Amino acid sequence: MADGRGGSHGAAPNDLDAFWMPFTANRQFKAAPRMFVAAEGMHYTTQDGRQVLDGTAGLWCCNAGHGQPRIIEAIREQAGILDYAPAFQMGHPKAFELASALRDMAPEPFEHVFFTNSGSESVETALKIAMAYHKTRGEGGRTRLIGRERGYHGVNFGGISVGGIVTNRKAFGTLLAGVDHLPHTHIPQNAFTRGQPEHGAHLADELERIVALHGAETIAAVIVEPMAGSTGVLLPPKGYLKRLREITARHGIILIFDEVITGFGRLGASFAAERFDVMPDLITCAKGLTNGVIPMGAVLATSEIHDAFMQGPEHLIELFHGYTYSGNPIAAAAGLATLRTYREDGLFERADGLAGYWEEALHSLAGLPHVIDVRNMGLIGAIELEPIEGAPTKRAFQAFLDAYDKGILIRTTGDIIALSPPLIIEKAHIDELIGTLGEVLSALD
Ligand code: PXG
């Protein structure tokens, strides 16, 4: 099949065996593959030539939609100028330019940027910076890390240790020592809330209990997603994040917001920190930084954190951490073009402007069979289904398969359907996405 861009990408691979697919039911997939071969704007093209409306921005990452010409051109151009430069003890202009652009986009206290290649690496980096920060200040006893139940912080050992999703933890041994967890905030009184839920700010006070148990002088950091994405769109109760900030500040504990999903406009602002007006000490991001096109992540740090490292003899490395591809030139070029696209096309404002229409559309699904909750904020939404007795996840996964057949891409986690379309979505797309999803839900067993 010709694709209009001079390729022949429609050819079906004749061997699916070698690729061990991530977070996928491999045997089921390979028995009935779902293959995308092209993408443009709001749509994917399947191998059998169908158009599928992207209700999830890929995996929460293609915020500017697919095939953005500015991003494609920037990658092409950079590949021809400087393909790779050493990341340690050498520099190249694009990494510095992107760090400045990211600083300018982020809320004010975030003045410094450490580059990684994924959300998982951003999390490991932030946890290590938090620990090392305390050590540089003579508080090396602060090594404990506090996460939260139902949190997702990627898949590396630090991230799954502070994370709170049992399936991601239980096969992997003892994980990091010295980790504790806050309770999650997903409480039944909040069902069918529009925006931030009313109930649950008091759950932040559990941090006081954890501090009393371990001693503040042993705790390095608290890491939370300001809105938990992977585990099914759990919005922070009103006042919750402010309280977490107050308690961490009072006890000298670093607060990390994991904004791998909430960064870059998803909630109608650059970052959730800005949206909720709560400033942590470190922000992790990835995904939307390059529109998902090239792997790249970053940790944003305040000057207070960064400057604590800038002491001692100047010829010495201040932080013994980094990746071969930190600030990779092609990724940096993609990041610059992506941030420019967000800015020039006003995509965060656009997301904010569409949020009301999105909310109405989502909540129109509230009365459908098996729907036990609908929640939303910005351009994000979740529909929670009652699980089939004895077969959790099956009902939502069936919805995913049926939706794909009907031409919309949704994402499921447990029995929750999560939606996070590209920020370029039009009202007509919202009507189509929610209308088709309504048909799918109405026909579910
Ligand atoms: N932190 C958060 C908050 C995330 O959502 C990561 C870290 C890890 O990022 P990487 O780039 O290492 O995958 C994530 C990733 C889903 C889904 O559908 C969510 C993620 C990744 C893939 C699928 O819920 N989140």
XYZ file of C-alpha atoms and ligand atoms in Angstrom:
470
model
C 0.000 0.000 0.000
C 1.404 3.384 -0.960
C 1.215 5.906 1.857
C 1.417 9.216 0.054
C 4.792 9.958 1.708
C 6.750 7.794 -0.671
C 6.863 4.684 1.521
C 5.367 1.230 1.253
C 4.686 0.800 4.937
C 1.548 -1.286 4.500
C 3.383 -4.556 3.940
C 2.459 -7.042 6.645
C 5.422 -8.476 8.567
C 5.355 -12.227 8.154
C 6.945 -12.993 11.515
C 5.708 -11.492 14.768
C 7.606 -13.887 16.968
C 10.848 -12.072 17.773
C 9.438 -8.827 19.184
C 8.630 -9.356 22.887
C 6.089 -6.569 23.249
C 5.982 -4.306 26.321
C 2.953 -4.274 28.640
C 1.070 -6.382 26.099
C -0.759 -9.711 26.107
C 1.741 -11.017 23.526
C 0.029 -14.262 22.597
C -3.369 -12.660 22.249
C -1.963 -9.772 20.186
C -0.026 -12.011 17.847
C -3.108 -14.153 17.234
C -5.040 -11.056 16.091
C -2.609 -8.141 15.548
C -3.676 -4.511 15.639
C -1.174 -2.639 13.548
C -0.846 1.083 12.839
C 1.109 1.987 9.721
C 0.697 5.780 9.469
C -0.652 8.772 11.346
C -1.718 12.319 10.502
C -3.380 14.912 12.706
C -6.012 13.194 14.869
C -5.927 9.832 13.076
C -3.997 6.633 12.751
C -4.168 4.471 9.646
C -4.389 0.743 10.274
C -2.705 -1.884 8.175
C -6.030 -2.729 6.554
C -6.423 0.903 5.540
C -8.923 2.085 8.165
C -8.788 5.481 9.892
C -8.778 5.321 13.704
C -9.459 8.469 15.739
C -6.760 8.889 18.371
C -8.491 9.248 21.735
C -5.278 8.777 23.723
C -2.587 10.880 21.991
C -0.692 7.643 21.399
C 0.239 6.818 24.972
C -0.565 10.260 26.410
C 2.296 11.795 24.442
C 1.322 13.169 20.995
C -0.206 16.346 22.414
C 0.301 18.302 19.174
C -1.257 15.540 17.075
C 0.493 13.395 14.504
C 2.737 14.321 11.607
C 3.393 17.883 12.831
C 5.402 19.415 9.951
C 7.563 21.620 12.210
C 8.698 18.636 14.256
C 9.364 16.443 11.233
C 11.368 19.189 9.538
C 13.414 19.916 12.688
C 14.384 16.247 12.994
C 15.340 15.994 9.316
C 17.400 19.138 9.483
C 19.199 18.261 12.721
C 20.051 14.752 11.507
C 21.910 16.338 8.611
C 23.817 18.857 10.766
C 24.866 17.099 13.964
C 23.660 13.560 14.581
C 25.254 12.922 17.941
C 27.606 14.675 20.325
C 29.028 13.291 23.567
C 26.768 14.135 26.467
C 29.440 14.216 29.174
C 32.049 17.021 29.377
C 30.979 18.261 25.904
C 28.004 20.278 24.729
C 26.041 21.220 21.641
C 23.778 24.237 21.140
C 20.376 22.555 20.815
C 20.446 20.999 24.300
C 21.100 24.416 25.863
C 18.415 26.038 23.711
C 15.864 23.407 24.699
C 16.719 23.692 28.394
C 16.152 27.462 28.182
C 12.881 27.007 26.279
C 11.656 24.518 28.845
C 12.633 26.833 31.683
C 10.726 29.656 29.990
C 7.626 27.476 29.623
C 7.711 26.100 33.165
C 6.450 27.918 36.265
C 8.894 30.432 37.682
C 10.860 28.554 40.320
C 12.075 25.929 37.823
C 15.322 27.320 36.480
C 17.325 24.212 35.600
C 16.811 21.152 33.421
C 18.430 17.703 33.533
C 17.784 15.632 30.390
C 16.844 11.941 30.322
C 15.321 9.669 27.678
C 12.026 8.603 29.222
C 9.637 9.139 32.081
C 11.135 6.191 33.954
C 14.593 7.718 33.749
C 13.255 11.107 34.820
C 11.845 9.479 37.937
C 15.108 7.706 38.803
C 16.955 10.964 38.189
C 14.647 12.993 40.426
C 14.841 10.465 43.267
C 18.643 10.461 43.040
C 18.842 14.272 42.910
C 16.640 14.443 46.014
C 18.870 12.080 47.967
C 22.102 13.673 46.769
C 20.751 17.156 47.566
C 20.359 16.252 51.216
C 23.809 14.712 51.255
C 25.429 17.845 49.828
C 23.865 19.764 52.707
C 25.134 17.407 55.378
C 21.835 15.598 55.822
C 22.910 12.246 54.389
C 20.537 10.442 56.762
C 17.641 11.527 54.585
C 17.357 8.509 52.293
C 13.777 7.371 52.697
C 11.417 7.820 49.732
C 7.664 8.147 50.058
C 5.350 7.303 47.165
C 1.632 6.669 47.046
C -0.668 3.715 46.539
C -1.811 3.440 42.915
C 1.053 5.692 41.829
C 2.836 5.007 38.543
C 6.394 6.214 38.218
C 7.681 4.109 35.367
C 9.217 0.692 35.471
C 12.753 0.990 36.809
C 13.585 -0.169 40.323
C 13.238 3.215 42.017
C 10.019 3.932 40.181
C 8.334 0.630 40.973
C 9.479 0.908 44.589
C 7.758 4.258 45.137
C 4.972 3.247 42.749
C 1.845 1.644 44.080
C 0.580 -0.732 41.418
C 0.880 -4.289 42.687
C 1.189 -6.003 39.301
C 4.198 -3.822 38.504
C 5.921 -4.702 41.795
C 5.168 -8.210 42.916
C 7.448 -10.178 40.545
C 10.497 -8.062 41.228
C 11.816 -8.998 44.619
C 12.539 -6.679 47.487
C 12.756 -3.448 45.489
C 14.410 -0.411 47.128
C 14.716 -0.453 50.886
C 13.359 2.397 52.985
C 10.224 3.205 51.002
C 6.785 3.965 52.391
C 3.482 4.916 50.739
C 0.726 7.434 51.254
C -2.829 6.184 50.749
C -4.363 6.837 47.337
C -7.106 9.440 47.040
C -9.686 7.503 45.038
C -12.649 7.422 47.374
C -16.207 6.417 46.447
C -17.897 9.647 47.679
C -16.252 11.441 44.767
C -17.925 9.424 41.973
C -19.136 11.466 38.977
C -17.185 14.557 40.024
C -16.476 17.194 37.377
C -12.968 18.520 37.925
C -11.337 18.259 41.308
C -13.189 16.159 43.889
C -14.460 17.705 47.120
C -13.470 14.929 49.487
C -10.068 13.648 50.485
C -7.729 16.571 51.299
C -7.290 15.005 54.741
C -5.513 12.040 53.116
C -2.440 14.271 52.778
C -2.264 14.323 56.582
C -1.198 10.687 56.432
C 2.200 12.119 55.614
C 2.366 13.469 59.173
C 1.788 9.929 60.435
C 4.582 8.599 58.202
C 6.912 11.387 59.357
C 6.101 10.626 62.987
C 6.778 6.930 62.371
C 10.149 7.256 60.617
C 11.424 10.681 61.706
C 11.639 13.577 59.257
C 15.437 13.408 59.379
C 15.307 10.030 57.552
C 13.034 11.162 54.708
C 14.467 12.492 51.435
C 11.426 12.978 49.243
C 7.757 12.491 48.555
C 6.831 11.716 44.958
C 3.290 11.892 43.597
C 1.586 12.362 40.280
C -0.437 15.556 40.732
C -3.103 13.634 38.820
C -2.536 9.884 38.729
C -2.846 8.919 35.068
C -1.916 5.290 34.472
C -3.940 4.010 37.341
C -7.086 5.484 35.871
C -7.181 9.292 36.089
C -7.352 9.988 39.822
C -7.693 13.717 40.340
C -6.312 15.401 43.443
C -9.022 16.329 45.948
C -9.384 20.068 46.494
C -6.677 21.265 48.886
C -4.794 17.955 48.881
C -1.681 19.035 46.988
C -1.388 22.290 48.954
C -1.448 20.304 52.160
C 1.224 17.917 50.891
C 3.335 20.953 50.038
C 2.876 22.469 53.496
C 3.784 19.268 55.295
C 6.835 18.487 53.140
C 8.104 22.070 53.477
C 7.633 22.017 57.248
C 9.761 18.871 57.538
C 12.470 19.736 54.983
C 11.293 16.977 52.630
C 11.635 17.417 48.872
C 8.359 17.255 46.957
C 8.512 15.745 43.472
C 5.621 16.076 41.047
C 5.747 13.350 38.429
C 4.306 15.238 35.469
C 5.124 12.717 32.759
C 1.426 12.741 31.821
C 0.226 16.081 33.211
C 3.034 18.125 31.621
C 2.577 20.018 28.342
C -1.010 21.118 28.351
C -2.959 18.029 29.329
C -4.748 19.913 32.127
C -4.970 23.189 30.223
C -1.700 24.680 31.519
C 1.992 24.039 30.919
C 2.269 21.840 33.997
C -0.089 20.672 36.730
C 2.024 22.659 39.200
C 0.810 25.792 37.419
C -2.756 24.507 37.045
C -3.068 23.734 40.761
C -0.781 26.588 41.841
C 1.353 24.313 43.989
C 5.103 24.377 43.402
C 7.076 21.239 44.163
C 10.901 21.176 44.277
C 11.359 18.889 41.284
C 9.172 18.104 38.272
C 9.649 15.033 36.093
C 8.452 15.085 32.500
C 8.811 13.183 29.195
C 6.157 12.169 26.629
C 4.820 15.549 25.401
C 8.299 17.103 25.577
C 8.960 15.838 22.045
C 5.334 15.066 21.188
C 6.296 11.404 21.652
C 8.247 11.498 18.406
C 11.733 10.900 19.827
C 12.385 9.472 23.290
C 13.259 12.254 25.703
C 12.539 13.194 29.289
C 13.643 15.864 31.716
C 13.771 16.798 35.363
C 13.094 20.442 36.202
C 14.775 21.723 39.337
C 14.520 24.905 41.359
C 17.640 27.004 41.842
C 17.643 26.058 45.488
C 18.135 22.392 44.584
C 20.511 23.005 41.673
C 22.687 25.569 43.430
C 23.266 23.276 46.401
C 25.345 21.099 44.060
C 27.390 23.988 42.607
C 30.078 24.118 45.261
C 33.515 22.652 45.897
C 36.384 22.626 43.374
C 35.144 23.696 39.948
C 36.915 20.947 38.009
C 34.931 18.250 39.802
C 31.706 16.694 38.550
C 28.877 17.887 40.795
C 26.346 15.101 40.152
C 27.487 11.608 39.238
C 24.528 10.842 37.047
C 23.588 11.068 33.361
C 22.840 9.094 30.204
C 24.642 8.622 26.891
C 21.656 10.248 25.223
C 20.977 13.059 27.739
C 20.077 16.033 25.535
C 20.649 14.092 22.298
C 20.793 16.593 19.390
C 17.948 15.118 17.365
C 15.732 14.743 20.438
C 16.588 18.319 21.446
C 15.661 19.580 17.975
C 12.373 17.681 18.187
C 11.761 19.146 21.649
C 12.406 22.700 20.465
C 10.035 22.298 17.521
C 7.424 20.742 19.807
C 7.534 23.549 22.369
C 7.385 26.066 19.531
C 4.307 24.306 18.158
C 2.591 24.357 21.556
C 3.352 28.050 21.880
C 2.625 29.258 18.360
C -0.567 27.214 18.014
C -1.712 28.103 21.540
C -2.397 24.447 22.292
C -2.482 24.686 26.088
C -5.032 27.517 25.866
C -6.904 25.481 23.297
C -7.062 22.518 25.699
C -8.312 24.810 28.422
C -10.931 26.307 26.104
C -12.267 22.894 25.063
C -12.344 21.462 28.583
C -15.977 22.465 29.222
C -17.236 20.868 25.996
C -15.156 17.772 26.733
C -16.596 17.548 30.243
C -20.204 17.736 29.012
C -19.564 15.099 26.362
C -17.904 12.705 28.802
C -20.569 13.022 31.439
C -23.259 12.227 28.861
C -22.021 8.623 29.242
C -22.896 8.564 32.946
C -26.176 6.678 32.641
C -24.926 3.876 30.386
C -24.806 0.245 31.556
C -21.941 -0.715 33.916
C -20.676 2.896 34.217
C -19.892 3.507 37.906
C -17.915 6.742 37.582
C -17.012 9.451 35.083
C -14.322 12.010 35.920
C -12.442 14.660 33.971
C -10.185 17.674 33.929
C -8.559 19.600 31.091
C -8.462 17.234 28.110
C -8.411 14.102 30.170
C -11.236 11.824 31.154
C -12.039 8.453 32.637
C -15.036 6.174 32.554
C -14.942 3.515 35.224
C -16.859 0.307 34.574
C -18.149 -2.197 37.062
C -15.858 -5.251 36.744
C -17.299 -8.574 35.652
C -17.447 -10.723 38.778
C -14.423 -13.010 38.866
C -12.955 -11.469 35.693
C -11.608 -8.011 36.456
C -10.279 -5.979 33.469
C -12.208 -8.130 30.968
C -15.130 -5.780 30.428
C -12.969 -2.720 29.780
C -10.613 -4.654 27.525
C -13.588 -5.796 25.470
C -14.603 -2.147 25.171
C -11.085 -1.364 23.920
C -11.300 -4.075 21.248
C -14.812 -3.057 20.157
C -13.787 0.613 20.055
C -10.820 -0.201 17.831
C -13.108 -2.109 15.468
C -15.407 0.923 15.340
C -12.542 3.325 14.570
C -11.567 4.936 17.874
C -8.464 4.387 19.999
C -9.092 4.345 23.739
C -6.897 3.084 26.589
C -7.905 0.852 29.452
C -6.319 0.199 32.808
C -8.090 -2.302 35.001
C -11.774 -1.620 34.344
C -11.202 2.067 33.710
C -11.272 3.640 30.255
C -8.867 6.575 30.051
C -9.119 9.243 27.351
C -6.491 11.884 26.596
C -6.776 13.059 22.997
C -4.253 15.269 21.209
C -4.817 18.924 22.131
C -5.574 19.727 18.474
C -8.903 17.879 18.785
C -11.968 19.588 17.274
C -15.487 19.527 18.724
C -16.607 17.243 15.901
C -13.902 14.745 16.917
C -15.089 14.889 20.520
C -18.626 14.144 19.315
C -17.358 11.221 17.260
C -15.145 9.829 20.021
C -17.767 10.021 22.739
C -20.619 9.019 20.421
C -18.793 5.886 19.286
C -17.723 5.072 22.834
C -21.359 5.393 23.904
C -22.357 2.829 21.259
C -19.592 0.500 22.437
C -20.606 0.794 26.103
C -24.304 0.323 25.310
C -23.534 -2.975 23.587
C -21.225 -4.406 26.286
C -22.189 -7.487 28.294
N 5.700 8.576 35.370
C 4.426 8.705 35.010
C 3.508 9.558 35.814
C 3.954 8.070 33.858
O 2.681 8.193 33.495
C 6.183 7.189 33.522
C 6.585 7.851 34.671
C 7.190 6.391 32.761
O 7.448 6.936 31.515
P 8.165 6.047 30.381
O 8.516 7.079 29.347
O 9.361 5.443 30.982
O 7.168 5.030 29.920
C 4.857 7.294 33.088
C 4.443 6.573 31.846
C -0.965 4.249 30.237
C 0.499 4.454 30.080
O -1.639 3.979 29.274
C 1.131 5.336 30.906
C 2.499 5.512 30.811
C 3.232 4.818 29.880
C 2.585 3.937 29.029
C 1.210 3.746 29.120
O -1.494 4.435 31.313
N 3.061 6.401 31.702
